[in-house]
mmCIF file of C-alpha atoms in Angstrom:
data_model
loop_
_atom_site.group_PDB
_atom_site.id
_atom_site.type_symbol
_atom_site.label_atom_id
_atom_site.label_comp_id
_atom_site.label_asym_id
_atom_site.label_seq_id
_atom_site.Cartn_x
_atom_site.Cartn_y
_atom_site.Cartn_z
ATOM 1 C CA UNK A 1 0.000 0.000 0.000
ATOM 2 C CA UNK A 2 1.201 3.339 -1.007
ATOM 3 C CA UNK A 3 1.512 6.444 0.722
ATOM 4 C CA UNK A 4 -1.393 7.844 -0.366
ATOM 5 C CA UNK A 5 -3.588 5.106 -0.355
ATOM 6 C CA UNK A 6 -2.583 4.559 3.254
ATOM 7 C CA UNK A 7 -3.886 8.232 3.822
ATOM 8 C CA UNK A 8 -6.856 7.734 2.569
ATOM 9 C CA UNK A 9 -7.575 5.185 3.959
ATOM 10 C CA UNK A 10 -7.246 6.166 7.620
ATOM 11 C CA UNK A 11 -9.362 9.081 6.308
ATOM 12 C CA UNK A 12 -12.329 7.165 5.935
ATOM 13 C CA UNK A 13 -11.824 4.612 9.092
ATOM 14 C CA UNK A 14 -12.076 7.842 11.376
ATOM 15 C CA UNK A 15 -15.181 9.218 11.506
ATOM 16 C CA UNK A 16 -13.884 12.935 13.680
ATOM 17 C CA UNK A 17 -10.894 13.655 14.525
ATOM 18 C CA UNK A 18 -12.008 15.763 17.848
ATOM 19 C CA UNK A 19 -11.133 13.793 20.232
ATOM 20 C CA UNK A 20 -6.939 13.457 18.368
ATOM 21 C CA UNK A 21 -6.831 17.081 18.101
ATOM 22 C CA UNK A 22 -8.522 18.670 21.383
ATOM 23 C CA UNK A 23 -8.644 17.681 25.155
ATOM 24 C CA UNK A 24 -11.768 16.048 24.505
ATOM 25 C CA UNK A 25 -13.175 12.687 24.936
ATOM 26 C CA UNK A 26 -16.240 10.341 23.629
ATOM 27 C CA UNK A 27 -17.827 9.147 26.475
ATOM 28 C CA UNK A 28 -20.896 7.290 27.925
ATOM 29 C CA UNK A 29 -22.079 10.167 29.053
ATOM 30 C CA UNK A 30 -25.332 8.569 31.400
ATOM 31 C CA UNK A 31 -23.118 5.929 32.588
ATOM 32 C CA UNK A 32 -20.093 8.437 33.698
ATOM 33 C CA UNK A 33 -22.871 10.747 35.212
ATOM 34 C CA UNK A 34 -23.977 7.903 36.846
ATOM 35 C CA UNK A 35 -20.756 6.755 38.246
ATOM 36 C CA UNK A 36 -19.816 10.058 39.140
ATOM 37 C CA UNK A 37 -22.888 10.533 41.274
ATOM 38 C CA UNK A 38 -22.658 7.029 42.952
ATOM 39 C CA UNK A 39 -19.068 8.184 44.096
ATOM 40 C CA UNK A 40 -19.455 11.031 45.715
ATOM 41 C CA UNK A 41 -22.760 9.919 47.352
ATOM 42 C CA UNK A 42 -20.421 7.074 48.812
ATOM 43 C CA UNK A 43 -17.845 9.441 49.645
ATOM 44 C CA UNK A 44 -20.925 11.404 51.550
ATOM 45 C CA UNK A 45 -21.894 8.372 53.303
ATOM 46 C CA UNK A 46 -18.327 8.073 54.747
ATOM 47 C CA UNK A 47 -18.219 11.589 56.110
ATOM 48 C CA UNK A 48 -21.862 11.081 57.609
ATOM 49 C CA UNK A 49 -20.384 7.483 59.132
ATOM 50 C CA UNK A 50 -17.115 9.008 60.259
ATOM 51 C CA UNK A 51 -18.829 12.058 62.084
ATOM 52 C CA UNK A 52 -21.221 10.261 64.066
ATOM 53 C CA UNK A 53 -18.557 10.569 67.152
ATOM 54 C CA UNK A 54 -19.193 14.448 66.894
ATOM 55 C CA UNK A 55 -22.764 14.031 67.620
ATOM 56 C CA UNK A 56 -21.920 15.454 71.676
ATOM 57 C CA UNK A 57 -21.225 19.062 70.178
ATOM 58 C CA UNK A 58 -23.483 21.239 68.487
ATOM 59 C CA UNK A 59 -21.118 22.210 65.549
ATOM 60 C CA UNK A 60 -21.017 18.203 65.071
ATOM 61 C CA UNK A 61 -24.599 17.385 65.067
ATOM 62 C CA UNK A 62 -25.316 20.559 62.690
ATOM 63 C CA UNK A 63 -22.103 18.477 60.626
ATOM 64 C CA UNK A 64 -23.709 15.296 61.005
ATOM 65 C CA UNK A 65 -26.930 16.039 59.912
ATOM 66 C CA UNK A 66 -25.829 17.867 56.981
ATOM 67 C CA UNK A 67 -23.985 14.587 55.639
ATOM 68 C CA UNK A 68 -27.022 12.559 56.697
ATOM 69 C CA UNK A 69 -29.628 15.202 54.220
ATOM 70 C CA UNK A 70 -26.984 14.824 51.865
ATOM 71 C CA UNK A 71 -26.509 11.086 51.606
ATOM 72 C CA UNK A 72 -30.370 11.366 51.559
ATOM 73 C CA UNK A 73 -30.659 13.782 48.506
ATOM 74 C CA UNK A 74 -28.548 12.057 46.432
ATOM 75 C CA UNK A 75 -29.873 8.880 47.176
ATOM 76 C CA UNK A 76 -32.986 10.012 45.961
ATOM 77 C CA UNK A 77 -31.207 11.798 43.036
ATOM 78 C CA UNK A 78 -29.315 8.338 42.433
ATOM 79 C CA UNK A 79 -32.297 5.936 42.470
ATOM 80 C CA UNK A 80 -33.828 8.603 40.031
ATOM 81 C CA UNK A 81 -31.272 8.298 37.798
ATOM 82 C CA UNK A 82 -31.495 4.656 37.974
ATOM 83 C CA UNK A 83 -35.384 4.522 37.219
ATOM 84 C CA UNK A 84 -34.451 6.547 34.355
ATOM 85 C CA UNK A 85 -32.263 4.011 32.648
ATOM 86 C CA UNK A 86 -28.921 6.171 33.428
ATOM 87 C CA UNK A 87 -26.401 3.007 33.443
ATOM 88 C CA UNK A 88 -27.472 1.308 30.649
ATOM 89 C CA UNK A 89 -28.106 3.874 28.626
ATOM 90 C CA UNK A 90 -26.022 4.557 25.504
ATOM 91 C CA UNK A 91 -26.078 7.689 24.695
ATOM 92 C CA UNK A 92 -22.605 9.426 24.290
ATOM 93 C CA UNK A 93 -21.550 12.941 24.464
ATOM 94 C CA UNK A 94 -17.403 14.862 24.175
ATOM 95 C CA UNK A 95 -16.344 15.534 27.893
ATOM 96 C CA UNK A 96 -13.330 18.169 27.649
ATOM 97 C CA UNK A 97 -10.613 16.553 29.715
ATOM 98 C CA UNK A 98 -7.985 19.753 30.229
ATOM 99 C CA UNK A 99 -11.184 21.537 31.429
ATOM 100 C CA UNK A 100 -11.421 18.465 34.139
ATOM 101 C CA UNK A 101 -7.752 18.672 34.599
ATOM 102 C CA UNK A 102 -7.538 22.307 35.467
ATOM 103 C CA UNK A 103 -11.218 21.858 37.518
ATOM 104 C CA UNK A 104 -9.857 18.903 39.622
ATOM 105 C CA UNK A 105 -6.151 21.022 40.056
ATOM 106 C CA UNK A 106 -8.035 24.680 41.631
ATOM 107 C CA UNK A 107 -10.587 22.029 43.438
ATOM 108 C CA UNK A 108 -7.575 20.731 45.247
ATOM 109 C CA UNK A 109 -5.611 24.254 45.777
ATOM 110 C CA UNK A 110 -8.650 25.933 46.882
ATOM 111 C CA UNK A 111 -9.442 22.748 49.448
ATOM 112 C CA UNK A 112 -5.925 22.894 50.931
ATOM 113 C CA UNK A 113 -6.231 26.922 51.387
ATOM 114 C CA UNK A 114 -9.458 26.669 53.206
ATOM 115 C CA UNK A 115 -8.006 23.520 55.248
ATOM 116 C CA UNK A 116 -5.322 26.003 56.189
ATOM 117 C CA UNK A 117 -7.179 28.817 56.800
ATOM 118 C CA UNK A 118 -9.728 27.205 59.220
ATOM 119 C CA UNK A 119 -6.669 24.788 60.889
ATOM 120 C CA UNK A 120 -4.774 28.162 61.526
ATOM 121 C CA UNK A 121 -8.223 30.141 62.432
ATOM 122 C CA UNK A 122 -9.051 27.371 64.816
ATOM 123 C CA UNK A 123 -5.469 26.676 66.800
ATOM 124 C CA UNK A 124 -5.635 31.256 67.476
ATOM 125 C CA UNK A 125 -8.844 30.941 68.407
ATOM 126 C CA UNK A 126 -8.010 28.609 71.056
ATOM 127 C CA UNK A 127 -4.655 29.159 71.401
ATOM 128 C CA UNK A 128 -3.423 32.790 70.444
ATOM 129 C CA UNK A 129 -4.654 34.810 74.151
ATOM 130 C CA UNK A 130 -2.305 32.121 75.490
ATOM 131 C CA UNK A 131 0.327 32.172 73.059
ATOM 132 C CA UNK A 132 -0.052 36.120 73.389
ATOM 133 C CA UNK A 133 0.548 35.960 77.205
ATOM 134 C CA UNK A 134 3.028 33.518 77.369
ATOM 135 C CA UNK A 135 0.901 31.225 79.272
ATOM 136 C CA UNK A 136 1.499 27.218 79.111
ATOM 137 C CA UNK A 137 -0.794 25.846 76.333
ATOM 138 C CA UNK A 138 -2.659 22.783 77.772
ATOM 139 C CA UNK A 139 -6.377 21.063 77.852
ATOM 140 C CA UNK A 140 -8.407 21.120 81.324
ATOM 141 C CA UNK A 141 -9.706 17.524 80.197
ATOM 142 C CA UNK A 142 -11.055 15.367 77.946
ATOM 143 C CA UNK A 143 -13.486 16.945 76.878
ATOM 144 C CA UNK A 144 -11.872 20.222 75.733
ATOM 145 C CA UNK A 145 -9.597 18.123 74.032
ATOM 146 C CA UNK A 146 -12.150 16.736 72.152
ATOM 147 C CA UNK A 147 -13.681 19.948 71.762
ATOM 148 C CA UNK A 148 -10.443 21.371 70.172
ATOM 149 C CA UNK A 149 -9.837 17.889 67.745
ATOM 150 C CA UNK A 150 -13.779 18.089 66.794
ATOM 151 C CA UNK A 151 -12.307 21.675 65.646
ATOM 152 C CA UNK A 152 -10.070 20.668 64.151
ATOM 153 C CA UNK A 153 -11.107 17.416 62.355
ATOM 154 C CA UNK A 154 -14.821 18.663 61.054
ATOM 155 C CA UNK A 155 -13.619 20.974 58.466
ATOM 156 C CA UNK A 156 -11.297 18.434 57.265
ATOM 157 C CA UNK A 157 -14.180 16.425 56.298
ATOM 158 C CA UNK A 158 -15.068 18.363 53.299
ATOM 159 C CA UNK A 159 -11.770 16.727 51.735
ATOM 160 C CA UNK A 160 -14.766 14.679 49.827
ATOM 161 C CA UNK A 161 -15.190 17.389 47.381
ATOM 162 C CA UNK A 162 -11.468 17.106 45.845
ATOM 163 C CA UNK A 163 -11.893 13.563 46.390
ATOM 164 C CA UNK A 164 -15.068 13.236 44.248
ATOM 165 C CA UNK A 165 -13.877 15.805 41.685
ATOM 166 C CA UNK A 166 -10.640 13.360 41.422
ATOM 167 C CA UNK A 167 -13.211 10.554 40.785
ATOM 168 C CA UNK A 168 -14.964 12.065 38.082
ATOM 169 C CA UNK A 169 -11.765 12.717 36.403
ATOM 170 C CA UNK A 170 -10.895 8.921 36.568
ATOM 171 C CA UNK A 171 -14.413 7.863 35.550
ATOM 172 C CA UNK A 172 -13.657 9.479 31.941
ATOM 173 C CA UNK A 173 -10.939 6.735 30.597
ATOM 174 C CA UNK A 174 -13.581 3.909 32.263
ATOM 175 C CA UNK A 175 -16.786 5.403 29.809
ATOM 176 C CA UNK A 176 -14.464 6.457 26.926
ATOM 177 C CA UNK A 177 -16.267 5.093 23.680
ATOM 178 C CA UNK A 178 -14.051 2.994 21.722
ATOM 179 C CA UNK A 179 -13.666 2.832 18.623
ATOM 180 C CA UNK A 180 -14.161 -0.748 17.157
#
């Protein structure tokens, strides 16, 4: 086969060339929707499980609760999406993957500034008049040691946002249409 003729032919075999050229991808689009949803509702259902010890606080039942209306929504939104016909449907759509990319890269940088921030808010809050003084930094008991981890620890639970956005990201090479 000549040069030509090998040109031509890989002209007709491919029906776009949109997904060579750009950052995007033929996907399942129902089924990666789908998938995407079911993660991050499981991801929900972990933060609800894991903050059921802050339930002695206010701040952790307001925390608590919030996961638990969550899980509930999107179980509702899931089992929609399942009546529906979402995973077996077949339907496919171009998901832009450098849009993802950059998405899932602020998600992350954004997360770890407001895990800073509210770490750093929450040790001057407790800590800074005594810091200031030069008074010895210690815990009167249990309890306000709890209080100041449960401080700590509940705003570190929102790490399921990067974590689902990171899952979506994967979910695109699993749906990818291929070309047969």
């Amino acid at each position: 086969m000549d040069y030509q003729e090998a040109i031509s032919q890989a002209i007709r075999d491919l029906d776009d060339i949109d997904s060579i050229i750009d950052d995007k991808q033929t996907v399942y689009i129902h089924r990666y929707r789908y998938d995407v949803m079911q993660g991050a509702l499981l991801y929900v259902f972990i933060a609800w499980i894991v903050t059921i010890p802050a339930r002695l606080t206010l701040s952790g039942v307001m925390v608590n609760t919030l996961f638990m209306v969550l899980g509930i929504a999107g179980g509702v939104l899931l089992l929609t999406m399942l009546q529906k016909g979402f995973p077996s449907s077949a339907e496919i759509d171009q998901v832009d993957t450098g849009k993802i990319g950059r998405m899932i890269r602020r998600v992350w940088i954004l997360w770890g500034l407001f895990a800073i921030v509210i770490t750093g808010y929450s040790l001057l809050i407790k800590f800074g008049s005594d810091l200031w003084f030069g008074r010895q930094v210690g815990f009167s008991g249990p309890y306000d040691f709890y209080e100041t981890m449960l401080q700590l620890v509940l705003p570190l639970t929102t790490i399921i946002i990067p974590l689902a956005a990171r899952k979506a990201g994967q979910y695109i090479t699993k749906y990818e249409v291929k070309q047969s």
